[in-house]
mmCIF file of C-alpha atoms (C1' of nucleotides) in Angstrom:
data_model
loop_
_atom_site.group_PDB
_atom_site.id
_atom_site.type_symbol
_atom_site.label_atom_id
_atom_site.label_comp_id
_atom_site.label_asym_id
_atom_site.label_seq_id
_atom_site.Cartn_x
_atom_site.Cartn_y
_atom_site.Cartn_z
ATOM 1 C CA MET A 1 -215.833 134.308 -115.758
ATOM 2 C CA ARG A 2 -214.753 130.944 -116.219
ATOM 3 C CA TYR A 3 -211.828 128.820 -114.557
ATOM 4 C CA TRP A 4 -208.424 127.366 -115.867
ATOM 5 C CA TRP A 5 -205.856 125.480 -115.197
ATOM 6 C CA VAL A 6 -201.781 126.494 -116.698
ATOM 7 C CA ASN A 7 -199.149 123.860 -116.245
ATOM 8 C CA GLN A 8 -196.202 125.668 -115.842
ATOM 9 C CA ASN A 9 -193.101 123.614 -114.290
ATOM 10 C CA GLN A 10 -191.122 125.040 -117.112
ATOM 11 C CA THR A 11 -191.998 129.128 -117.277
ATOM 12 C CA TYR A 12 -193.926 129.890 -113.929
ATOM 13 C CA ARG A 13 -191.208 132.107 -112.652
ATOM 14 C CA HIS A 14 -191.246 134.400 -116.103
ATOM 15 C CA GLU A 15 -195.074 134.041 -116.597
ATOM 16 C CA VAL A 16 -195.655 135.215 -112.853
ATOM 17 C CA GLU A 17 -193.353 137.680 -112.690
ATOM 18 C CA GLY A 18 -194.077 139.115 -116.300
ATOM 19 C CA GLY A 19 -197.776 138.697 -115.572
ATOM 20 C CA TYR A 20 -198.510 136.645 -118.570
ATOM 21 C CA LEU A 21 -199.625 133.530 -120.096
ATOM 22 C CA TRP A 22 -197.853 132.665 -123.482
ATOM 23 C CA SER A 23 -198.075 129.412 -125.647
ATOM 24 C CA PRO A 24 -196.883 128.562 -129.200
ATOM 25 C CA LYS A 25 -200.016 128.262 -131.242
ATOM 26 C CA ARG A 26 -199.109 125.178 -133.071
ATOM 27 C CA LYS A 27 -197.386 121.778 -131.753
ATOM 28 C CA ALA A 28 -193.427 121.289 -133.221
ATOM 29 C CA ASN A 29 -195.046 119.001 -136.327
ATOM 30 C CA GLY A 30 -197.213 121.558 -137.319
ATOM 31 C CA HIS A 31 -200.423 119.552 -135.755
ATOM 32 C CA SER A 32 -202.854 121.940 -133.523
ATOM 33 C CA ASN A 33 -202.708 121.234 -130.226
ATOM 34 C CA PRO A 34 -206.439 121.767 -127.906
ATOM 35 C CA PHE A 35 -204.133 123.549 -124.807
ATOM 36 C CA TYR A 36 -202.824 125.714 -127.131
ATOM 37 C CA ASP A 37 -205.951 126.401 -128.716
ATOM 38 C CA PHE A 38 -207.468 127.332 -125.402
ATOM 39 C CA MET A 39 -205.682 130.130 -125.395
ATOM 40 C CA ARG A 40 -207.905 132.386 -127.472
ATOM 41 C CA GLU A 41 -211.088 130.781 -125.201
ATOM 42 C CA VAL A 42 -209.612 132.920 -121.990
ATOM 43 C CA LYS A 43 -211.656 136.641 -121.638
ATOM 44 C CA PRO A 44 -210.397 139.451 -119.437
ATOM 45 C CA GLY A 45 -211.463 138.688 -115.477
ATOM 46 C CA ASP A 46 -211.190 135.195 -116.444
ATOM 47 C CA VAL A 47 -209.406 133.266 -113.021
ATOM 48 C CA ILE A 48 -206.246 131.248 -113.608
ATOM 49 C CA PHE A 49 -204.743 128.626 -111.466
ATOM 50 C CA SER A 50 -201.328 127.877 -111.999
ATOM 51 C CA PHE A 51 -199.790 124.814 -111.490
ATOM 52 C CA ALA A 52 -195.912 124.081 -111.415
ATOM 53 C CA ASN A 53 -193.771 121.486 -109.412
ATOM 54 C CA THR A 54 -196.694 119.737 -107.769
ATOM 55 C CA GLN A 55 -198.470 122.651 -106.416
ATOM 56 C CA ILE A 56 -201.180 125.079 -107.155
ATOM 57 C CA ARG A 57 -198.581 128.253 -106.471
ATOM 58 C CA ALA A 58 -200.930 131.270 -107.597
ATOM 59 C CA ILE A 59 -204.008 132.424 -108.534
ATOM 60 C CA GLY A 60 -204.075 134.823 -111.608
ATOM 61 C CA VAL A 61 -206.961 137.009 -113.519
ATOM 62 C CA ALA A 62 -206.898 137.429 -116.951
ATOM 63 C CA GLN A 63 -206.123 141.469 -118.600
ATOM 64 C CA SER A 64 -206.657 140.850 -122.137
ATOM 65 C CA TYR A 65 -207.556 138.400 -124.645
ATOM 66 C CA ALA A 66 -205.185 136.463 -126.263
ATOM 67 C CA TYR A 67 -202.890 138.180 -128.878
ATOM 68 C CA GLU A 68 -200.336 137.185 -131.127
ATOM 69 C CA ALA A 69 -197.107 137.837 -129.814
ATOM 70 C CA PRO A 70 -193.031 136.547 -130.093
ATOM 71 C CA LYS A 71 -191.688 133.728 -127.615
ATOM 72 C CA PRO A 72 -190.173 135.541 -124.498
ATOM 73 C CA ILE A 73 -186.617 136.187 -124.845
ATOM 74 C CA GLU A 74 -186.615 135.594 -120.805
ATOM 75 C CA PHE A 75 -187.996 131.832 -121.231
ATOM 76 C CA GLY A 76 -184.300 131.126 -122.419
ATOM 77 C CA GLU A 77 -183.461 127.556 -123.047
ATOM 78 C CA ALA A 78 -187.029 126.494 -121.651
ATOM 79 C CA GLY A 79 -189.327 125.344 -124.432
ATOM 80 C CA ALA A 80 -186.454 125.647 -126.845
ATOM 81 C CA TYR A 81 -188.206 123.760 -129.576
ATOM 82 C CA TRP A 82 -191.593 125.974 -129.353
ATOM 83 C CA ASP A 83 -192.159 128.230 -132.128
ATOM 84 C CA LYS A 84 -190.920 132.054 -131.993
ATOM 85 C CA ILE A 85 -194.107 133.407 -132.486
ATOM 86 C CA GLY A 86 -197.287 132.285 -130.629
ATOM 87 C CA TRP A 87 -200.593 134.001 -128.420
ATOM 88 C CA ARG A 88 -199.757 135.386 -125.503
ATOM 89 C CA ILE A 89 -202.433 136.673 -122.192
ATOM 90 C CA ASP A 90 -201.607 139.759 -120.171
ATOM 91 C CA VAL A 91 -202.573 137.865 -116.522
ATOM 92 C CA ARG A 92 -202.643 139.709 -112.941
ATOM 93 C CA PHE A 93 -200.953 136.875 -111.039
ATOM 94 C CA GLN A 94 -200.940 136.949 -107.313
ATOM 95 C CA PRO A 95 -198.377 134.064 -105.725
ATOM 96 C CA LEU A 96 -200.198 132.358 -102.911
ATOM 97 C CA ARG A 97 -198.327 132.070 -99.698
ATOM 98 C CA LEU A 98 -199.283 128.353 -99.237
ATOM 99 C CA PRO A 99 -199.359 126.711 -102.053
ATOM 100 C CA ALA A 100 -201.586 123.458 -102.152
ATOM 101 C CA ARG A 101 -200.583 119.843 -104.015
ATOM 102 C CA PRO A 102 -204.198 118.451 -105.293
ATOM 103 C CA SER A 103 -202.785 115.258 -105.525
ATOM 104 C CA GLU A 104 -203.179 115.121 -101.658
ATOM 105 C CA HIS A 105 -207.158 116.102 -102.147
ATOM 106 C CA MET A 106 -208.170 114.017 -104.350
ATOM 107 C CA SER A 107 -210.659 112.321 -102.690
ATOM 108 C CA ARG A 108 -212.596 115.780 -102.877
ATOM 109 C CA LEU A 109 -211.543 117.040 -106.301
ATOM 110 C CA ALA A 110 -211.646 113.468 -108.388
ATOM 111 C CA ARG A 111 -214.933 113.643 -108.721
ATOM 112 C CA TYR A 112 -215.239 117.297 -110.364
ATOM 113 C CA LEU A 113 -212.945 116.090 -112.948
ATOM 114 C CA PRO A 114 -213.664 116.543 -116.637
ATOM 115 C CA VAL A 115 -214.062 113.219 -118.966
ATOM 116 C CA LYS A 116 -211.396 115.097 -121.546
ATOM 117 C CA TYR A 117 -208.833 117.691 -121.353
ATOM 118 C CA ALA A 118 -208.667 117.391 -117.045
ATOM 119 C CA PRO A 119 -205.512 119.074 -115.970
ATOM 120 C CA LEU A 120 -204.837 116.048 -113.786
ATOM 121 C CA ARG A 121 -205.391 112.161 -113.421
ATOM 122 C CA PRO A 122 -208.119 110.606 -110.974
ATOM 123 C CA ASN A 123 -204.472 109.451 -108.574
ATOM 124 C CA GLY A 124 -203.486 113.199 -109.057
ATOM 125 C CA SER A 125 -200.511 113.215 -111.120
ATOM 126 C CA GLY A 126 -200.368 115.908 -113.817
ATOM 127 C CA LEU A 127 -200.215 115.029 -117.841
ATOM 128 C CA GLN A 128 -197.283 116.353 -119.680
ATOM 129 C CA SER A 129 -199.652 116.755 -122.540
ATOM 130 C CA VAL A 130 -201.710 119.828 -120.937
ATOM 131 C CA TYR A 131 -200.585 123.247 -121.121
ATOM 132 C CA LEU A 132 -203.790 125.368 -120.539
ATOM 133 C CA THR A 133 -207.487 123.578 -120.005
ATOM 134 C CA MET A 134 -210.496 124.671 -118.299
ATOM 135 C CA VAL A 135 -211.625 123.667 -115.085
ATOM 136 C CA PRO A 136 -215.235 123.444 -114.442
ATOM 137 C CA GLU A 137 -216.744 125.182 -111.760
ATOM 138 C CA ASP A 138 -217.295 122.872 -109.187
ATOM 139 C CA PHE A 139 -213.788 121.824 -109.797
ATOM 140 C CA ALA A 140 -212.330 125.606 -108.811
ATOM 141 C CA ALA A 141 -214.879 125.889 -105.857
ATOM 142 C CA GLU A 142 -213.162 122.686 -103.771
ATOM 143 C CA LEU A 143 -210.126 123.486 -105.132
ATOM 144 C CA ILE A 144 -210.387 127.563 -104.179
ATOM 145 C CA ASP A 145 -211.695 125.857 -100.352
ATOM 146 C CA ILE A 146 -208.991 123.420 -100.220
ATOM 147 C CA LEU A 147 -206.318 126.663 -100.787
ATOM 148 C CA GLY A 148 -207.952 128.057 -97.945
ATOM 149 C CA ALA A 149 -208.728 131.941 -96.764
ATOM 150 C CA GLU A 150 -206.475 133.608 -98.967
ATOM 151 C CA ALA A 151 -207.435 131.860 -102.365
ATOM 152 C CA HIS A 152 -211.373 132.745 -101.230
ATOM 153 C CA SER A 153 -211.035 136.252 -100.864
ATOM 154 C CA LEU A 154 -208.711 136.569 -104.338
ATOM 155 C CA VAL A 155 -211.657 134.862 -105.808
ATOM 156 C CA ASN A 156 -214.528 136.879 -104.395
ATOM 157 C CA ALA A 157 -213.362 139.824 -105.162
ATOM 158 C CA ILE A 158 -212.368 138.645 -108.551
ATOM 159 C CA ARG A 159 -216.128 137.779 -108.982
ATOM 160 C CA LEU A 160 -217.329 141.145 -107.391
ATOM 161 C CA SER A 161 -215.187 143.284 -110.045
ATOM 162 C CA ALA A 162 -216.260 140.992 -113.080
ATOM 163 C CA THR A 163 -219.839 142.349 -112.826
ATOM 164 C CA ASP A 164 -218.431 145.915 -113.318
ATOM 165 C CA SER A 165 -216.775 146.934 -116.091
ATOM 166 C CA GLY A 166 -215.040 146.555 -118.671
ATOM 167 C CA HIS A 167 -210.647 145.281 -118.576
ATOM 168 C CA ASP A 168 -210.019 144.986 -122.314
ATOM 169 C CA THR A 169 -206.089 146.269 -122.375
ATOM 170 C CA SER A 170 -205.685 143.579 -125.319
ATOM 171 C CA ALA A 171 -205.178 146.183 -128.082
ATOM 172 C CA ILE A 172 -202.002 147.217 -126.215
ATOM 173 C CA GLY A 173 -199.741 143.910 -127.058
ATOM 174 C CA LEU A 174 -201.433 143.705 -130.424
ATOM 175 C CA VAL A 175 -199.254 147.182 -131.554
ATOM 176 C CA GLN A 176 -196.239 145.677 -129.840
ATOM 177 C CA TRP A 177 -195.919 142.781 -131.841
ATOM 178 C CA GLU A 178 -197.253 144.721 -135.076
ATOM 179 C CA GLU A 179 -194.293 147.562 -134.573
ATOM 180 C CA HIS A 180 -192.274 144.677 -134.314
ATOM 181 C CA GLU A 181 -193.242 143.986 -138.044
ATOM 182 C CA LEU A 182 -193.441 146.867 -139.327
ATOM 183 C CA HIS A 183 -190.120 148.110 -138.596
ATOM 184 C CA ARG A 184 -189.157 144.975 -141.099
ATOM 185 C CA VAL A 185 -191.294 146.504 -143.782
ATOM 186 C CA GLN A 186 -189.438 149.910 -142.883
ATOM 187 C CA SER A 187 -186.080 148.554 -143.322
ATOM 188 C CA ASP A 188 -186.289 146.317 -146.169
ATOM 189 C CA THR A 189 -183.799 148.116 -148.789
ATOM 190 C CA THR A 190 -185.110 145.614 -151.358
ATOM 191 C CA MET A 191 -188.106 147.311 -151.787
ATOM 192 C CA THR A 192 -188.730 150.803 -153.131
ATOM 193 C CA SER A 193 -189.966 153.069 -150.921
ATOM 194 C CA THR A 194 -193.242 153.276 -153.032
ATOM 195 C CA ASP A 195 -193.950 150.236 -152.577
ATOM 196 C CA ARG A 196 -192.720 150.084 -148.783
ATOM 197 C CA LEU A 197 -195.240 152.732 -148.370
ATOM 198 C CA ALA A 198 -198.267 151.039 -149.788
ATOM 199 C CA ILE A 199 -197.558 147.963 -147.460
ATOM 200 C CA VAL A 200 -197.182 150.443 -144.488
ATOM 201 C CA MET A 201 -200.567 151.974 -145.545
ATOM 202 C CA ALA A 202 -202.397 148.731 -146.114
ATOM 203 C CA ARG A 203 -202.031 148.407 -141.909
ATOM 204 C CA ARG A 204 -204.557 150.927 -141.309
ATOM 205 C CA GLY A 205 -206.919 149.626 -144.541
ATOM 206 C CA GLN A 206 -205.800 152.666 -146.314
ATOM 207 C CA GLY A 207 -204.105 153.364 -149.854
ATOM 208 C CA LEU A 208 -203.217 150.946 -152.661
ATOM 209 C CA PHE A 209 -204.794 148.075 -150.589
ATOM 210 C CA LYS A 210 -208.192 150.112 -150.123
ATOM 211 C CA GLN A 211 -208.379 150.586 -153.522
ATOM 212 C CA ARG A 212 -207.831 147.285 -154.771
ATOM 213 C CA VAL A 213 -210.305 145.884 -152.183
ATOM 214 C CA ASN A 214 -212.741 148.255 -153.902
ATOM 215 C CA ARG A 215 -212.804 146.995 -157.240
ATOM 216 C CA ILE A 216 -214.313 143.772 -155.370
ATOM 217 C CA GLU A 217 -216.145 145.196 -152.555
ATOM 218 C CA LYS A 218 -218.128 148.092 -152.768
ATOM 219 C CA ALA A 219 -219.882 148.360 -149.423
ATOM 220 C CA CYS A 220 -219.883 147.361 -146.376
ATOM 221 C CA ARG A 221 -221.028 143.898 -145.464
ATOM 222 C CA ILE A 222 -223.170 144.989 -142.553
ATOM 223 C CA THR A 223 -224.075 148.084 -142.415
ATOM 224 C CA GLY A 224 -224.338 148.781 -146.188
ATOM 225 C CA VAL A 225 -222.496 151.840 -145.854
ATOM 226 C CA ASP A 226 -220.843 152.454 -149.153
ATOM 227 C CA ARG A 227 -218.810 156.049 -148.841
ATOM 228 C CA LEU A 228 -215.139 155.236 -149.039
ATOM 229 C CA GLU A 229 -214.627 158.364 -146.566
ATOM 230 C CA HIS A 230 -216.810 156.135 -143.311
ATOM 231 C CA LEU A 231 -214.729 152.677 -144.871
ATOM 232 C CA VAL A 232 -211.848 150.725 -143.850
ATOM 233 C CA ALA A 233 -209.854 147.731 -145.904
ATOM 234 C CA SER A 234 -209.874 145.140 -142.848
ATOM 235 C CA HIS A 235 -207.880 142.229 -143.893
ATOM 236 C CA CYS A 236 -208.893 138.469 -143.371
ATOM 237 C CA LYS A 237 -205.606 137.178 -143.143
ATOM 238 C CA PRO A 238 -203.839 139.726 -140.749
ATOM 239 C CA TRP A 239 -201.268 142.098 -141.867
ATOM 240 C CA ARG A 240 -199.244 141.042 -138.988
ATOM 241 C CA ASP A 241 -199.673 137.290 -140.709
ATOM 242 C CA ALA A 242 -199.822 138.097 -144.265
ATOM 243 C CA THR A 243 -196.739 138.033 -146.855
ATOM 244 C CA ASN A 244 -196.313 141.533 -148.583
ATOM 245 C CA GLU A 245 -198.126 140.420 -151.481
ATOM 246 C CA GLU A 246 -200.891 139.493 -149.421
ATOM 247 C CA ARG A 247 -200.887 142.760 -147.902
ATOM 248 C CA LEU A 248 -201.840 144.215 -150.931
ATOM 249 C CA ASP A 249 -204.354 141.659 -152.166
ATOM 250 C CA GLY A 250 -208.004 142.800 -153.016
ATOM 251 C CA GLU A 251 -209.151 139.744 -152.384
ATOM 252 C CA ASN A 252 -207.536 139.349 -148.531
ATOM 253 C CA GLY A 253 -209.633 142.411 -147.802
ATOM 254 C CA LEU A 254 -213.498 143.562 -146.919
ATOM 255 C CA LEU A 255 -214.408 146.970 -146.726
ATOM 256 C CA LEU A 256 -216.403 148.037 -143.317
ATOM 257 C CA THR A 257 -217.260 150.352 -141.009
ATOM 258 C CA PRO A 258 -215.320 150.916 -138.190
ATOM 259 C CA SER A 259 -216.710 149.405 -135.459
ATOM 260 C CA ILE A 260 -217.516 146.533 -137.320
ATOM 261 C CA ASP A 261 -213.870 146.429 -138.607
ATOM 262 C CA HIS A 262 -213.313 146.279 -134.867
ATOM 263 C CA LEU A 263 -215.144 143.599 -134.416
ATOM 264 C CA PHE A 264 -213.461 141.572 -137.422
ATOM 265 C CA ASP A 265 -210.217 142.387 -136.720
ATOM 266 C CA ARG A 266 -210.230 141.449 -133.001
ATOM 267 C CA GLY A 267 -211.708 137.948 -133.481
ATOM 268 C CA PHE A 268 -214.984 139.047 -132.207
ATOM 269 C CA ILE A 269 -217.408 138.157 -135.565
ATOM 270 C CA SER A 270 -216.040 136.314 -138.653
ATOM 271 C CA PHE A 271 -218.061 134.965 -142.280
ATOM 272 C CA GLU A 272 -217.864 131.726 -143.644
ATOM 273 C CA GLY A 273 -217.404 131.092 -147.630
ATOM 274 C CA ASN A 274 -221.202 131.799 -148.388
ATOM 275 C CA GLY A 275 -221.416 134.614 -146.309
ATOM 276 C CA ARG A 276 -223.272 133.552 -143.292
ATOM 277 C CA LEU A 277 -221.988 135.750 -139.980
ATOM 278 C CA ILE A 278 -220.158 134.255 -137.322
ATOM 279 C CA VAL A 279 -220.102 135.261 -133.743
ATOM 280 C CA SER A 280 -217.909 134.342 -131.487
ATOM 281 C CA PRO A 281 -219.389 133.317 -128.406
ATOM 282 C CA VAL A 282 -217.167 135.575 -126.474
ATOM 283 C CA ALA A 283 -218.628 138.838 -127.489
ATOM 284 C CA HIS A 284 -220.647 141.024 -125.577
ATOM 285 C CA GLU A 285 -224.108 140.201 -127.395
ATOM 286 C CA GLU A 286 -225.678 143.628 -126.626
ATOM 287 C CA SER A 287 -223.179 145.618 -127.625
ATOM 288 C CA LEU A 288 -223.056 143.754 -130.905
ATOM 289 C CA SER A 289 -226.427 144.442 -131.150
ATOM 290 C CA ARG A 290 -225.928 148.308 -130.887
ATOM 291 C CA MET A 291 -223.424 148.244 -133.154
ATOM 292 C CA GLY A 292 -225.419 146.941 -135.482
ATOM 293 C CA ILE A 293 -225.238 143.281 -136.118
ATOM 294 C CA ASP A 294 -228.693 141.098 -135.206
ATOM 295 C CA THR A 295 -227.314 138.130 -132.814
ATOM 296 C CA ARG A 296 -230.681 136.523 -132.730
ATOM 297 C CA SER A 297 -231.188 135.390 -136.244
ATOM 298 C CA PRO A 298 -228.513 134.292 -138.689
ATOM 299 C CA GLN A 299 -227.287 136.573 -140.762
ATOM 300 C CA THR A 300 -225.584 136.227 -144.445
ATOM 301 C CA VAL A 301 -224.032 139.369 -146.269
ATOM 302 C CA GLY A 302 -224.031 137.483 -149.458
ATOM 303 C CA ARG A 303 -221.732 134.971 -151.009
ATOM 304 C CA PHE A 304 -217.640 135.373 -151.039
ATOM 305 C CA SER A 305 -215.330 134.433 -153.771
ATOM 306 C CA ASN A 306 -213.097 131.409 -154.127
ATOM 307 C CA ALA A 307 -209.970 133.472 -153.500
ATOM 308 C CA GLN A 308 -211.811 135.573 -150.430
ATOM 309 C CA GLN A 309 -213.158 132.329 -148.927
ATOM 310 C CA VAL A 310 -209.141 131.357 -148.693
ATOM 311 C CA TYR A 311 -208.466 134.247 -146.656
ATOM 312 C CA LEU A 312 -211.382 134.137 -144.401
ATOM 313 C CA GLU A 313 -210.884 130.595 -143.675
ATOM 314 C CA PHE A 314 -207.181 131.629 -142.022
ATOM 315 C CA HIS A 315 -209.500 134.547 -140.458
ATOM 316 C CA GLN A 316 -212.081 131.794 -138.812
ATOM 317 C CA GLU A 317 -209.205 129.455 -137.654
ATOM 318 C CA ASN A 318 -206.382 131.869 -136.395
ATOM 319 C CA VAL A 319 -208.304 135.230 -135.332
ATOM 320 C CA LEU A 320 -211.980 134.631 -134.521
ATOM 321 C CA LEU A 321 -212.171 133.638 -130.801
ATOM 322 C CA LYS A 322 -213.904 130.349 -130.338
ATOM 323 C CA SER A 323 -215.433 128.235 -127.343
ATOM 324 C CA ARG A 324 -215.049 125.126 -127.642
ATOM 325 C CA TYR A 325 -217.462 124.393 -124.726
ATOM 326 C CA LEU A 326 -220.116 126.169 -126.180
ATOM 327 C CA GLU A 327 -220.333 124.739 -129.442
ATOM 328 C CA THR A 328 -222.103 121.648 -129.258
ATOM 329 C "C1'" DC B 1 -178.605 121.741 -110.198
ATOM 330 C "C1'" DC B 2 -180.103 118.822 -114.784
ATOM 331 C "C1'" DA B 3 -181.117 114.409 -117.897
ATOM 332 C "C1'" DC B 4 -183.249 110.108 -119.148
ATOM 333 C "C1'" DG B 5 -186.956 107.723 -119.643
ATOM 334 C "C1'" DC B 6 -192.054 106.133 -118.407
ATOM 335 C "C1'" DG B 7 -196.316 107.287 -118.499
ATOM 336 C "C1'" DC B 8 -200.976 108.368 -119.903
ATOM 337 C "C1'" DT B 9 -203.735 111.396 -123.353
ATOM 338 C "C1'" DG B 10 -205.252 113.753 -127.348
ATOM 339 C "C1'" DG B 11 -205.151 113.932 -132.162
ATOM 340 C "C1'" DC C 1 -198.599 106.191 -135.361
ATOM 341 C "C1'" DC C 2 -196.581 111.072 -133.299
ATOM 342 C "C1'" DA C 3 -196.093 115.314 -129.844
ATOM 343 C "C1'" DG C 4 -196.967 116.526 -125.146
ATOM 344 C "C1'" DC C 5 -195.083 123.456 -120.128
ATOM 345 C "C1'" DG C 6 -195.473 115.850 -115.721
ATOM 346 C "C1'" DC C 7 -193.016 113.098 -112.584
ATOM 347 C "C1'" DG C 8 -189.527 110.158 -110.294
ATOM 348 C "C1'" DT C 9 -185.212 108.751 -110.715
ATOM 349 C "C1'" DG C 10 -180.100 109.209 -110.368
ATOM 350 C "C1'" DG C 11 -176.565 111.474 -111.158
#
DNA sequence: CCACGCGCTGG
DNA sequence: CCAGCGCGTGG
């Protein structure tokens, strides 16, 4: 379980009442922004401190991993320059009956501020450049102490339930966004109904797309299963992000057995161009091992073609659940 | 309430 | 250099 800080001056009301976090994927000029990238490092059960108008006003618990979602319409003019598509995380927020102002407690907090990606300056002032950022455990402990009894019991309850069992509800949001794209394809009268059907079937890794992938890939790269009835054609560049051409491009697919397809589709694993398996640091190792993936020693599954590598790079950058803090 | 500009951080 | 979910100020 980790602790996060979110600046919500512009969207506090919508995000807390709506029960979510939302960020663009990139800055307006197209460059990446670490404070948006952090969205993909959040795990269900993580604790989120909500900061708005110089105060910590709410504490939240993540209920999902980040998934792609349109900008909430309720934002209105707030963040008008943000892109229409971004990352969303379901969060259960609890507004605090007694908000606290961190700037009044810097004598206790300052020593725990990280050198990089800190949510506050040493004088307690916030930073415009920050959206979401991780806070160290000792900083969080101090902050919880400052917030008082309500925060204490809240976070204790979260800690207890975190050790119980799963919270994974993120598939719901993904489906919601894909529905939107699906509807667009189905109502696109510039294509024949055959083309539309092929594109719709490609979403489930079946039909023409699967045939095309099968010309390049003969078996699941992890399990070695080669019977088509047990294989799904999984997109490297996800169906929802791809053009219609890319949705049907055989180089954009891998044949995988269902549980491996799930891990790849949801970003728990990815592959390098040379075939090396990448395991996300947020993945549950024992589950992976039970699904047939050896997480102890490095695995390779065979080199990929140049065209496949381009799609796999997209997967690594946009689907894989990364963790900056677990890299060295 | 909103708009502006001053800061500073990170790429 | 540029861009960013802050902050105080002034209307």
